[in-house]
Amino acid sequence: MRKALGLLLALVLLCSFLLCTYANSAPSMIGIASWNVLNLGNETPVQERADVISQFDIVALQEVESLIGLEDLRAAVSNLTQVPWKAVVSEKVGQGQAAEHYAFLYRTDRVQEAVGLEGCYSEVSSMAFSRQPFFATFVAGTFAFTLITL
């Protein structure tokens, strides 16, 4: 009887440990946002934008005009949260002066990118979108999801 109770106690402790480990490594909820950052360029002040973005786990960004501006924003958010953030960035989309990037910024401690599962939607006609939608797939815990921004 003691041996069975000991085994049962060991099993309960192991299950508790595994549940706690899983709960700490797999977020039960993630914060997702989308934001038109209004002409994010080389010299755009980023601190106010970083303050807002830091409240989420992943943010879709539109109107990224400069990759330097995006890197400044990513670095500011990482510095503010003390957590590494990464970016998934589209090629320039749109025509001429109106061409810009889309991006997804995400916390690497809560979300991971499913590498190779991103791209721009191929237009059926040139009039379908002024800028093709951009998508990327991510994983949070065991949940995989695809975000699309346009």
PDB file of C-alpha atoms in Angstrom:
ATOM      1  CA  MET A   1       0.000   0.000   0.000  1.00  0.00           C
ATOM      2  CA  ARG A   2       2.836   2.405   0.883  1.00  0.00           C
ATOM      3  CA  LYS A   3       4.539   1.640  -2.409  1.00  0.00           C
ATOM      4  CA  ALA A   4       1.347   2.421  -4.347  1.00  0.00           C
ATOM      5  CA  LEU A   5       0.867   5.699  -2.424  1.00  0.00           C
ATOM      6  CA  GLY A   6       4.493   6.606  -3.051  1.00  0.00           C
ATOM      7  CA  LEU A   7       4.117   5.943  -6.769  1.00  0.00           C
ATOM      8  CA  LEU A   8       0.858   7.913  -6.852  1.00  0.00           C
ATOM      9  CA  LEU A   9       2.505  10.849  -5.057  1.00  0.00           C
ATOM     10  CA  ALA A  10       5.468  10.729  -7.437  1.00  0.00           C
ATOM     11  CA  LEU A  11       3.085  10.689 -10.411  1.00  0.00           C
ATOM     12  CA  VAL A  12       1.111  13.658  -9.042  1.00  0.00           C
ATOM     13  CA  LEU A  13       4.330  15.609  -8.458  1.00  0.00           C
ATOM     14  CA  LEU A  14       5.583  14.793 -11.954  1.00  0.00           C
ATOM     15  CA  CYS A  15       2.275  15.839 -13.541  1.00  0.00           C
ATOM     16  CA  SER A  16       2.282  19.069 -11.503  1.00  0.00           C
ATOM     17  CA  PHE A  17       5.822  19.811 -12.634  1.00  0.00           C
ATOM     18  CA  LEU A  18       4.963  19.132 -16.280  1.00  0.00           C
ATOM     19  CA  LEU A  19       1.802  21.258 -16.110  1.00  0.00           C
ATOM     20  CA  CYS A  20       3.690  24.156 -14.524  1.00  0.00           C
ATOM     21  CA  THR A  21       6.475  23.862 -17.070  1.00  0.00           C
ATOM     22  CA  TYR A  22       3.976  23.770 -19.949  1.00  0.00           C
ATOM     23  CA  ALA A  23       1.959  26.673 -18.520  1.00  0.00           C
ATOM     24  CA  ASN A  24       5.093  28.789 -18.233  1.00  0.00           C
ATOM     25  CA  SER A  25       6.350  27.970 -21.738  1.00  0.00           C
ATOM     26  CA  ALA A  26       3.042  28.105 -23.614  1.00  0.00           C
ATOM     27  CA  PRO A  27       1.160  31.373 -23.269  1.00  0.00           C
ATOM     28  CA  SER A  28      -2.564  30.898 -22.756  1.00  0.00           C
ATOM     29  CA  MET A  29      -3.252  34.209 -24.467  1.00  0.00           C
ATOM     30  CA  ILE A  30      -1.228  36.516 -26.681  1.00  0.00           C
ATOM     31  CA  GLY A  31      -1.848  40.157 -27.481  1.00  0.00           C
ATOM     32  CA  ILE A  32      -2.079  40.931 -31.200  1.00  0.00           C
ATOM     33  CA  ALA A  33      -2.402  44.406 -32.709  1.00  0.00           C
ATOM     34  CA  SER A  34      -2.282  46.114 -36.079  1.00  0.00           C
ATOM     35  CA  TRP A  35      -1.016  49.657 -36.493  1.00  0.00           C
ATOM     36  CA  ASN A  36      -0.488  52.056 -39.379  1.00  0.00           C
ATOM     37  CA  VAL A  37       2.690  53.715 -38.079  1.00  0.00           C
ATOM     38  CA  LEU A  38       2.358  56.641 -40.507  1.00  0.00           C
ATOM     39  CA  ASN A  39       5.458  56.897 -42.667  1.00  0.00           C
ATOM     40  CA  LEU A  40       8.000  55.219 -40.383  1.00  0.00           C
ATOM     41  CA  GLY A  41      11.223  56.582 -41.856  1.00  0.00           C
ATOM     42  CA  ASN A  42      14.931  56.961 -41.099  1.00  0.00           C
ATOM     43  CA  GLU A  43      14.463  59.859 -38.702  1.00  0.00           C
ATOM     44  CA  THR A  44      11.024  59.105 -37.260  1.00  0.00           C
ATOM     45  CA  PRO A  45      10.912  59.365 -33.445  1.00  0.00           C
ATOM     46  CA  VAL A  46      10.143  55.850 -32.198  1.00  0.00           C
ATOM     47  CA  GLN A  47       9.809  56.019 -28.402  1.00  0.00           C
ATOM     48  CA  GLU A  48       6.054  56.727 -28.274  1.00  0.00           C
ATOM     49  CA  ARG A  49       5.419  53.970 -30.812  1.00  0.00           C
ATOM     50  CA  ALA A  50       7.639  51.601 -28.791  1.00  0.00           C
ATOM     51  CA  ASP A  51       5.630  52.390 -25.644  1.00  0.00           C
ATOM     52  CA  VAL A  52       2.431  51.249 -27.371  1.00  0.00           C
ATOM     53  CA  ILE A  53       3.922  48.215 -29.139  1.00  0.00           C
ATOM     54  CA  SER A  54       5.487  46.945 -25.908  1.00  0.00           C
ATOM     55  CA  GLN A  55       1.981  46.266 -24.553  1.00  0.00           C
ATOM     56  CA  PHE A  56       1.451  43.473 -27.119  1.00  0.00           C
ATOM     57  CA  ASP A  57       3.163  40.244 -28.140  1.00  0.00           C
ATOM     58  CA  ILE A  58       2.943  40.717 -31.902  1.00  0.00           C
ATOM     59  CA  VAL A  59       2.074  43.792 -33.959  1.00  0.00           C
ATOM     60  CA  ALA A  60       1.388  44.107 -37.686  1.00  0.00           C
ATOM     61  CA  LEU A  61       2.752  47.394 -39.040  1.00  0.00           C
ATOM     62  CA  GLN A  62       1.785  49.293 -42.168  1.00  0.00           C
ATOM     63  CA  GLU A  63       3.552  52.272 -43.814  1.00  0.00           C
ATOM     64  CA  VAL A  64       7.093  51.222 -42.978  1.00  0.00           C
ATOM     65  CA  GLU A  65       9.029  53.453 -45.363  1.00  0.00           C
ATOM     66  CA  SER A  66      12.521  52.667 -44.099  1.00  0.00           C
ATOM     67  CA  LEU A  67      14.157  49.522 -42.775  1.00  0.00           C
ATOM     68  CA  ILE A  68      16.403  51.783 -40.664  1.00  0.00           C
ATOM     69  CA  GLY A  69      13.312  53.260 -38.995  1.00  0.00           C
ATOM     70  CA  LEU A  70      11.933  49.753 -38.408  1.00  0.00           C
ATOM     71  CA  GLU A  71      15.210  48.627 -36.840  1.00  0.00           C
ATOM     72  CA  ASP A  72      15.224  51.703 -34.575  1.00  0.00           C
ATOM     73  CA  LEU A  73      11.664  50.841 -33.493  1.00  0.00           C
ATOM     74  CA  ARG A  74      12.507  47.156 -32.911  1.00  0.00           C
ATOM     75  CA  ALA A  75      15.544  48.099 -30.831  1.00  0.00           C
ATOM     76  CA  ALA A  76      13.510  50.599 -28.780  1.00  0.00           C
ATOM     77  CA  VAL A  77      10.836  47.990 -28.011  1.00  0.00           C
ATOM     78  CA  SER A  78      13.488  45.395 -27.080  1.00  0.00           C
ATOM     79  CA  ASN A  79      15.202  47.899 -24.814  1.00  0.00           C
ATOM     80  CA  LEU A  80      11.925  48.924 -23.189  1.00  0.00           C
ATOM     81  CA  THR A  81      10.711  45.370 -22.509  1.00  0.00           C
ATOM     82  CA  GLN A  82      14.160  43.852 -21.855  1.00  0.00           C
ATOM     83  CA  VAL A  83      13.065  41.015 -24.168  1.00  0.00           C
ATOM     84  CA  PRO A  84      14.416  40.380 -27.674  1.00  0.00           C
ATOM     85  CA  TRP A  85      11.984  41.327 -30.457  1.00  0.00           C
ATOM     86  CA  LYS A  86      12.280  40.311 -34.099  1.00  0.00           C
ATOM     87  CA  ALA A  87      10.728  41.561 -37.306  1.00  0.00           C
ATOM     88  CA  VAL A  88       9.346  39.822 -40.380  1.00  0.00           C
ATOM     89  CA  VAL A  89       9.397  42.339 -43.220  1.00  0.00           C
ATOM     90  CA  SER A  90       7.857  42.337 -46.688  1.00  0.00           C
ATOM     91  CA  GLU A  91       9.547  43.498 -49.832  1.00  0.00           C
ATOM     92  CA  LYS A  92       8.391  46.965 -50.889  1.00  0.00           C
ATOM     93  CA  VAL A  93       4.792  46.792 -52.047  1.00  0.00           C
ATOM     94  CA  GLY A  94       2.912  49.396 -54.051  1.00  0.00           C
ATOM     95  CA  GLN A  95       3.912  51.606 -56.945  1.00  0.00           C
ATOM     96  CA  GLY A  96       6.572  54.333 -57.155  1.00  0.00           C
ATOM     97  CA  GLN A  97       6.574  56.842 -54.282  1.00  0.00           C
ATOM     98  CA  ALA A  98       3.684  54.972 -52.636  1.00  0.00           C
ATOM     99  CA  ALA A  99       5.756  51.787 -52.231  1.00  0.00           C
ATOM    100  CA  GLU A 100       6.450  50.790 -48.636  1.00  0.00           C
ATOM    101  CA  HIS A 101       7.026  47.755 -46.433  1.00  0.00           C
ATOM    102  CA  TYR A 102       4.750  45.811 -44.137  1.00  0.00           C
ATOM    103  CA  ALA A 103       6.211  44.266 -41.004  1.00  0.00           C
ATOM    104  CA  PHE A 104       5.320  42.087 -38.048  1.00  0.00           C
ATOM    105  CA  LEU A 105       7.197  42.839 -34.811  1.00  0.00           C
ATOM    106  CA  TYR A 106       7.056  40.087 -32.186  1.00  0.00           C
ATOM    107  CA  ARG A 107       8.395  39.139 -28.740  1.00  0.00           C
ATOM    108  CA  THR A 108      10.647  36.117 -29.072  1.00  0.00           C
ATOM    109  CA  ASP A 109       9.810  34.872 -25.571  1.00  0.00           C
ATOM    110  CA  ARG A 110       6.083  34.504 -26.438  1.00  0.00           C
ATOM    111  CA  VAL A 111       5.934  34.039 -30.226  1.00  0.00           C
ATOM    112  CA  GLN A 112       8.156  32.377 -32.816  1.00  0.00           C
ATOM    113  CA  GLU A 113       8.051  32.766 -36.572  1.00  0.00           C
ATOM    114  CA  ALA A 114       7.381  29.683 -38.683  1.00  0.00           C
ATOM    115  CA  VAL A 115      10.300  30.510 -40.998  1.00  0.00           C
ATOM    116  CA  GLY A 116       9.596  30.339 -44.693  1.00  0.00           C
ATOM    117  CA  LEU A 117       5.845  30.763 -44.308  1.00  0.00           C
ATOM    118  CA  GLU A 118       5.570  34.409 -45.275  1.00  0.00           C
ATOM    119  CA  GLY A 119       5.018  36.370 -48.435  1.00  0.00           C
ATOM    120  CA  CYS A 120       2.817  38.707 -50.405  1.00  0.00           C
ATOM    121  CA  TYR A 121      -0.509  37.729 -51.862  1.00  0.00           C
ATOM    122  CA  SER A 122      -0.258  37.471 -55.642  1.00  0.00           C
ATOM    123  CA  GLU A 123      -2.800  39.824 -57.141  1.00  0.00           C
ATOM    124  CA  VAL A 124      -5.426  38.513 -59.508  1.00  0.00           C
ATOM    125  CA  SER A 125      -5.433  41.880 -61.262  1.00  0.00           C
ATOM    126  CA  SER A 126      -3.371  45.029 -60.860  1.00  0.00           C
ATOM    127  CA  MET A 127      -6.478  46.841 -59.587  1.00  0.00           C
ATOM    128  CA  ALA A 128      -7.288  44.396 -56.747  1.00  0.00           C
ATOM    129  CA  PHE A 129      -5.088  46.155 -54.142  1.00  0.00           C
ATOM    130  CA  SER A 130      -2.975  49.302 -54.166  1.00  0.00           C
ATOM    131  CA  ARG A 131      -0.482  47.264 -52.079  1.00  0.00           C
ATOM    132  CA  GLN A 132      -0.556  43.463 -51.992  1.00  0.00           C
ATOM    133  CA  PRO A 133      -1.444  41.970 -48.584  1.00  0.00           C
ATOM    134  CA  PHE A 134       1.458  40.459 -46.632  1.00  0.00           C
ATOM    135  CA  PHE A 135       1.193  37.343 -44.478  1.00  0.00           C
ATOM    136  CA  ALA A 136       3.380  35.417 -42.055  1.00  0.00           C
ATOM    137  CA  THR A 137       2.844  32.352 -39.889  1.00  0.00           C
ATOM    138  CA  PHE A 138       3.771  32.258 -36.208  1.00  0.00           C
ATOM    139  CA  VAL A 139       3.651  29.805 -33.308  1.00  0.00           C
ATOM    140  CA  ALA A 140       2.736  30.568 -29.682  1.00  0.00           C
ATOM    141  CA  GLY A 141       3.164  27.458 -27.550  1.00  0.00           C
ATOM    142  CA  THR A 142       1.548  24.751 -29.667  1.00  0.00           C
ATOM    143  CA  PHE A 143      -0.810  27.130 -31.497  1.00  0.00           C
ATOM    144  CA  ALA A 144       0.172  28.041 -35.066  1.00  0.00           C
ATOM    145  CA  PHE A 145      -1.563  30.983 -36.719  1.00  0.00           C
ATOM    146  CA  THR A 146      -1.197  33.118 -39.838  1.00  0.00           C
ATOM    147  CA  LEU A 147      -1.567  36.894 -39.753  1.00  0.00           C
ATOM    148  CA  ILE A 148      -2.370  38.969 -42.830  1.00  0.00           C
ATOM    149  CA  THR A 149      -1.909  42.714 -43.067  1.00  0.00           C
ATOM    150  CA  LEU A 150      -2.948  45.093 -45.813  1.00  0.00           C
TER     151      LEU A 150
END
